[in-house]
PDB file of C-alpha atoms in Angstrom:
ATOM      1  CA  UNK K1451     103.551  67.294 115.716  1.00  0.00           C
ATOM      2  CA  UNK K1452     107.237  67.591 117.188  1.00  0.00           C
ATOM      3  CA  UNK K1453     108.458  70.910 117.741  1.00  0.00           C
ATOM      4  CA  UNK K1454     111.212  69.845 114.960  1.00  0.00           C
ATOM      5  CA  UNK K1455     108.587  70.429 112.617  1.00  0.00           C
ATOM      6  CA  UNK K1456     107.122  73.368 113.524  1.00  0.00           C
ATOM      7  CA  UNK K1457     108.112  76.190 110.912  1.00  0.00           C
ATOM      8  CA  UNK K1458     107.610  80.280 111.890  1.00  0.00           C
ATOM      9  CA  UNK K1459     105.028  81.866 109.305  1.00  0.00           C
ATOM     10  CA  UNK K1460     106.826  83.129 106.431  1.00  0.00           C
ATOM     11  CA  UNK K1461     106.202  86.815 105.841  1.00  0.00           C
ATOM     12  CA  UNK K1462     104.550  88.854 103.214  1.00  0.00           C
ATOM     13  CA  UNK K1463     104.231  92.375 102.410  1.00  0.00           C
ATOM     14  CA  UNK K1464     100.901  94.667 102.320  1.00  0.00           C
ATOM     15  CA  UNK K1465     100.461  97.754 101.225  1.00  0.00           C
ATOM     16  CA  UNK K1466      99.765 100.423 103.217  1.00  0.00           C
ATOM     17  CA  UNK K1467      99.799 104.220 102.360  1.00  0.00           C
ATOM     18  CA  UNK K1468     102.080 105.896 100.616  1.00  0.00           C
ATOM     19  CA  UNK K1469     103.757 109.562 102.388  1.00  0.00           C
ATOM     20  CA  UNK K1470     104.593 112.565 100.348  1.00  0.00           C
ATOM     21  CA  UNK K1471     106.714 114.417 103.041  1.00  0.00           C
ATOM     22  CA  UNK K1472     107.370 118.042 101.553  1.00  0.00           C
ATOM     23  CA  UNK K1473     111.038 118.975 102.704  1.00  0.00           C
ATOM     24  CA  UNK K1474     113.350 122.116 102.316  1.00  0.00           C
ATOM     25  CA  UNK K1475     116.913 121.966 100.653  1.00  0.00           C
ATOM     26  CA  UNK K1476     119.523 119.778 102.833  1.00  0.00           C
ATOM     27  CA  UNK K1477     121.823 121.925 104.893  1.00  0.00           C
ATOM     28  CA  UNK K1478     125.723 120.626 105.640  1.00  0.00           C
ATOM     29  CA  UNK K1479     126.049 120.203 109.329  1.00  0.00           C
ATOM     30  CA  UNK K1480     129.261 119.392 108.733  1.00  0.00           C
ATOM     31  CA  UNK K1481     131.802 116.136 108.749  1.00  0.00           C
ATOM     32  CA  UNK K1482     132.352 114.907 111.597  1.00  0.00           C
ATOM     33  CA  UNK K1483     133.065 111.187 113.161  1.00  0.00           C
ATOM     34  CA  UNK K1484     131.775 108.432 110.520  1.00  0.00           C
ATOM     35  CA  UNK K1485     130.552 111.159 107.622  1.00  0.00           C
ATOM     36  CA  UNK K1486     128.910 114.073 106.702  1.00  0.00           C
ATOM     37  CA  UNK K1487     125.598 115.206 108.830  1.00  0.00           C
ATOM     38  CA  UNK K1488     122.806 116.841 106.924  1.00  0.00           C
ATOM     39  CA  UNK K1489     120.139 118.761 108.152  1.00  0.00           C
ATOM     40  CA  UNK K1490     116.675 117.907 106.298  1.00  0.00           C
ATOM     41  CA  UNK K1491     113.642 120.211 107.343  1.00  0.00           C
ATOM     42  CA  UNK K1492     110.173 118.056 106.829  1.00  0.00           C
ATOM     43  CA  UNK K1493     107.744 120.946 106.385  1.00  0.00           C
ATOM     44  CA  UNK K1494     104.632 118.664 105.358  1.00  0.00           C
ATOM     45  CA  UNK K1495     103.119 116.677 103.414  1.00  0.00           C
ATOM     46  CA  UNK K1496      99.885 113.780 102.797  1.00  0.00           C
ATOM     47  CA  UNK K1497      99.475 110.308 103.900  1.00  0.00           C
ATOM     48  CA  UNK K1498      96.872 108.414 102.244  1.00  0.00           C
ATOM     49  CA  UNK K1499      96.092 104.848 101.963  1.00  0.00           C
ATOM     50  CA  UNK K1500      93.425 102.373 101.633  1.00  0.00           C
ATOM     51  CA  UNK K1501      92.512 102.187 105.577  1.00  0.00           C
ATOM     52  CA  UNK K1502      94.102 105.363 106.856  1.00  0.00           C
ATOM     53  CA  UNK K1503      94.350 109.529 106.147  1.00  0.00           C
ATOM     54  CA  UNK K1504      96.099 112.270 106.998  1.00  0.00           C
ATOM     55  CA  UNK K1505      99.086 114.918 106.966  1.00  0.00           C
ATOM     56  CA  UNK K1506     102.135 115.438 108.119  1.00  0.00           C
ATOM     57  CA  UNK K1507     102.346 118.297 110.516  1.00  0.00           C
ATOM     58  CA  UNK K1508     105.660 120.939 110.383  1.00  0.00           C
ATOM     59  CA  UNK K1509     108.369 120.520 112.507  1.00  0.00           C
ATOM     60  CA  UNK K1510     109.908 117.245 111.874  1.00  0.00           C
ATOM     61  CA  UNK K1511     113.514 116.630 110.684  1.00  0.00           C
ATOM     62  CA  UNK K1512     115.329 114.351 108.591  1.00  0.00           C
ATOM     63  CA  UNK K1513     119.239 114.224 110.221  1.00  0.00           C
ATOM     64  CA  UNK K1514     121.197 111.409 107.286  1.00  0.00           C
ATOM     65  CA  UNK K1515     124.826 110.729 107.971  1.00  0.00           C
ATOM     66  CA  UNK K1516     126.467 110.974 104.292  1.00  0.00           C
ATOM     67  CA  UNK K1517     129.416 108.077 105.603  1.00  0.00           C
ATOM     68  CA  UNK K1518     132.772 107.805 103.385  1.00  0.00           C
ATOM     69  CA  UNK K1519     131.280 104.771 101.368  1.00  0.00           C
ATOM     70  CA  UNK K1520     128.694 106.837 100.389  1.00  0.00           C
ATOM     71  CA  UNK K1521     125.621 105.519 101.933  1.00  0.00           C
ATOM     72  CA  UNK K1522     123.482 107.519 103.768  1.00  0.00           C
ATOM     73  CA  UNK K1523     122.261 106.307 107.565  1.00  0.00           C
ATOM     74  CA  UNK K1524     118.630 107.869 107.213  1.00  0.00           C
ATOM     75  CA  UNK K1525     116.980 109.144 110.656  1.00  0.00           C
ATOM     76  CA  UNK K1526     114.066 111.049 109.974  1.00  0.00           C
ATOM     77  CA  UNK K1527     111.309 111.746 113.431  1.00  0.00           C
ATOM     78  CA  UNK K1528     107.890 113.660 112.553  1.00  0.00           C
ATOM     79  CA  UNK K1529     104.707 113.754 113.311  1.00  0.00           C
ATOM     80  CA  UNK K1530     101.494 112.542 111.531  1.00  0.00           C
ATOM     81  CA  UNK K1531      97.949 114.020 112.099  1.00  0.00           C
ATOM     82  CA  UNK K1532      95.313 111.588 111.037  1.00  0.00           C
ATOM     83  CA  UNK K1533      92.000 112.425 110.013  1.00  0.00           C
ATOM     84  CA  UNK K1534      90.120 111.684 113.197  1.00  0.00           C
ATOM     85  CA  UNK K1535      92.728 113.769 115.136  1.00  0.00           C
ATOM     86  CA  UNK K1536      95.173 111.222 116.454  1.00  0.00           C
ATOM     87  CA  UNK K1537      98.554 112.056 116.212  1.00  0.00           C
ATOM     88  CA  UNK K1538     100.827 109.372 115.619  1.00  0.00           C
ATOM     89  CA  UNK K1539     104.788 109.913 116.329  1.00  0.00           C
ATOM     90  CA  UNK K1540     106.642 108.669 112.846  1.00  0.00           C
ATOM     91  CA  UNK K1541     110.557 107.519 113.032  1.00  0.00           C
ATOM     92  CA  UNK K1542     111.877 106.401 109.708  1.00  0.00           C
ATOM     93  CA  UNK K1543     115.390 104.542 109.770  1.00  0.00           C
ATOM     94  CA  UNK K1544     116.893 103.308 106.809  1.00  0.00           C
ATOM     95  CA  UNK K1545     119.530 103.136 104.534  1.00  0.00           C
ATOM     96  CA  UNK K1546     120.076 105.130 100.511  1.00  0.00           C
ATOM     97  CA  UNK K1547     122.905 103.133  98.771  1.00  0.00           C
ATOM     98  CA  UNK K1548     123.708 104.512  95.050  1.00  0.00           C
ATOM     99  CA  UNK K1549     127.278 105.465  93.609  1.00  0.00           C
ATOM    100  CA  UNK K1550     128.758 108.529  93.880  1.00  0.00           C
ATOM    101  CA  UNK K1551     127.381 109.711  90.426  1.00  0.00           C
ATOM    102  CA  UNK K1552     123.956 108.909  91.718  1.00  0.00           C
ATOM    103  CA  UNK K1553     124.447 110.324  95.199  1.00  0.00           C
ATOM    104  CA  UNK K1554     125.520 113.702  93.668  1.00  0.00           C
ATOM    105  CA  UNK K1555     122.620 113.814  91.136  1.00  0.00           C
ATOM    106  CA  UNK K1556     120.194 113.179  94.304  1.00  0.00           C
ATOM    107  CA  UNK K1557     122.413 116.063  96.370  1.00  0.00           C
ATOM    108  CA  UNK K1558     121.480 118.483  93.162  1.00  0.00           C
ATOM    109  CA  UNK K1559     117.752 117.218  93.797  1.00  0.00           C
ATOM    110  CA  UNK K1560     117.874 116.052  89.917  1.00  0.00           C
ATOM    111  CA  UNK K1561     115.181 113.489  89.129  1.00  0.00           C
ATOM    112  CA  UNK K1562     116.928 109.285  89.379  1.00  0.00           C
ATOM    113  CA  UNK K1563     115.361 106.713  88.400  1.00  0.00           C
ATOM    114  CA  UNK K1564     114.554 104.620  92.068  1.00  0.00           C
ATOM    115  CA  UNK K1565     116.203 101.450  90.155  1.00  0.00           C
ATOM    116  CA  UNK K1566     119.565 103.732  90.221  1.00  0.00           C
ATOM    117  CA  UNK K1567     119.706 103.375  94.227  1.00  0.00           C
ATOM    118  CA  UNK K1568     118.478 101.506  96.787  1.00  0.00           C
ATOM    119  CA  UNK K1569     116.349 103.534  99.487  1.00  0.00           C
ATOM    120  CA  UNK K1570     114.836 101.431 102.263  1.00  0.00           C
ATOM    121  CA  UNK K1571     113.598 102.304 105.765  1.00  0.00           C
ATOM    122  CA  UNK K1572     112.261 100.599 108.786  1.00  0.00           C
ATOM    123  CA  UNK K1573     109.704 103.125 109.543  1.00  0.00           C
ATOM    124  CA  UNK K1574     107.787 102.811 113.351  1.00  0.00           C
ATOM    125  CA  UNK K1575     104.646 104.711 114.397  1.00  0.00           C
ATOM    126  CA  UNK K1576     104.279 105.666 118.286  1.00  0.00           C
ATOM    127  CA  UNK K1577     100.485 106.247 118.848  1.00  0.00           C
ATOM    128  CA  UNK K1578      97.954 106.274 121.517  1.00  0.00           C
ATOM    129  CA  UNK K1579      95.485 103.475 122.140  1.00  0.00           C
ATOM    130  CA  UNK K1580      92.044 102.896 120.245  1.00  0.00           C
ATOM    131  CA  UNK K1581      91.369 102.462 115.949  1.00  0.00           C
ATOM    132  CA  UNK K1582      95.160 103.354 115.077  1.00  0.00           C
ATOM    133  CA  UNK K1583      97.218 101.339 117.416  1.00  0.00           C
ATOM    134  CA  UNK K1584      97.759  98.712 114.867  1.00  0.00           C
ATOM    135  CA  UNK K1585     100.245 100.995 113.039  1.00  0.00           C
ATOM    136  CA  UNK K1586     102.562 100.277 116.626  1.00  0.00           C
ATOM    137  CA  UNK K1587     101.543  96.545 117.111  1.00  0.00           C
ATOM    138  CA  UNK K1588     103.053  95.697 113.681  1.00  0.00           C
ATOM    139  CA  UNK K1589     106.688  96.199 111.461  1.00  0.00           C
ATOM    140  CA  UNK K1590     106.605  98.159 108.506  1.00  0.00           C
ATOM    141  CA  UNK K1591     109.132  98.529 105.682  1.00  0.00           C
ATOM    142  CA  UNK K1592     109.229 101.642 103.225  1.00  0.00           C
ATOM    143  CA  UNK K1593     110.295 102.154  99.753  1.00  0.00           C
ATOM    144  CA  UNK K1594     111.319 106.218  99.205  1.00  0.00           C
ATOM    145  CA  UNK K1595     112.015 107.902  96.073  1.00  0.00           C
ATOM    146  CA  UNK K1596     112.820 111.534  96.599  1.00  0.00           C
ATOM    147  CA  UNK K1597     111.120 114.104  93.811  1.00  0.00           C
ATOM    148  CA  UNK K1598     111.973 118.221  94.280  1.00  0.00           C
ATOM    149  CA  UNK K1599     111.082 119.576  97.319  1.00  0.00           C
ATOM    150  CA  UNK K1600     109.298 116.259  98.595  1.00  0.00           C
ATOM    151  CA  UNK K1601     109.800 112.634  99.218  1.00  0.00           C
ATOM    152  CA  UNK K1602     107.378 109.711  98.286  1.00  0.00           C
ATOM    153  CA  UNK K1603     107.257 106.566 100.927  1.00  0.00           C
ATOM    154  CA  UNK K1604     105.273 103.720 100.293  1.00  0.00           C
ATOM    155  CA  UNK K1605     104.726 101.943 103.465  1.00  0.00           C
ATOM    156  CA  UNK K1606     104.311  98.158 103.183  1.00  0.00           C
ATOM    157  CA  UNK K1607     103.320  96.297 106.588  1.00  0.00           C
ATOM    158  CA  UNK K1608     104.886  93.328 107.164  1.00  0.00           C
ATOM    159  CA  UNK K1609     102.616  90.036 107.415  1.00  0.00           C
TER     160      UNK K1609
END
């Protein structure tokens, strides 16, 4: 075979856990250059999936830059503390696109239907070697829907 007709794998998507991050009310930290900074306390939380268990330990912050469009720049860094132990270093980048009526709706943490925005991330997972390295050895893509006081993530690794 040439190496004209060699074709890269085309990727899939498999589920993998699904997060329920418990978080306090945004705080403003203010505008400032490209939007509005908020302050997102991640107090919590469950991850459970097929092949892997655990929780999300306190201390971990979500920091989302509201910009003038509207979209929010999500950077969120916590920590996750599987069942055996292990703890695995989580940071979640990603993008919420709705319009303004939506975005205010999910500022007053009222209940949106997800098909009303578009909330992806790019989440990666920083953990030792041994059973769990996997999670850091592969890309993952996340689908978030935010509920009161908590957000859902389902984690999808990409094939």
């Amino acid at each position: 075979m040439s190496d004209h007709q060699i074709r890269p794998a085309t990727p899939g998507l498999d589920f993998c856990f699904t997060i329920n991050a418990q978080i306090n009310a945004p705080r403003s930290a203010g505008k400032g250059l490209g939007g509005e900074r908020l302050h997102i306390p991640i107090t919590g939380g469950t991850v459970v999936g097929p092949n892997i268990r655990g929780r999300i330990l306190p201390g971990g912050s979500d920091w989302p830059l509201i910009r003038e469009d509207g979209t929010s720049q999500i950077t969120a860094v916590y920590t996750i503390e599987l069942e055996d132990g292990t703890l695995v270093v989580v940071r979640n980048d990603g993008l919420r696109a709705s319009t303004p009526d939506v975005l205010a709706r999910l500022r007053a943490r009222e209940s949106v239907d997800p098909s009303d925005y578009y909330f992806r991330t790019a989440p990666r997972f920083d953990c030792p070697d041994g059973p769990h390295q996997w999670l850091r050895e592969r890309i993952f893509i996340a689908s978030i829907a935010p509920a009161s006081g908590s957000v859902v993530i389902d984690v999808f690794m990409v094939t």
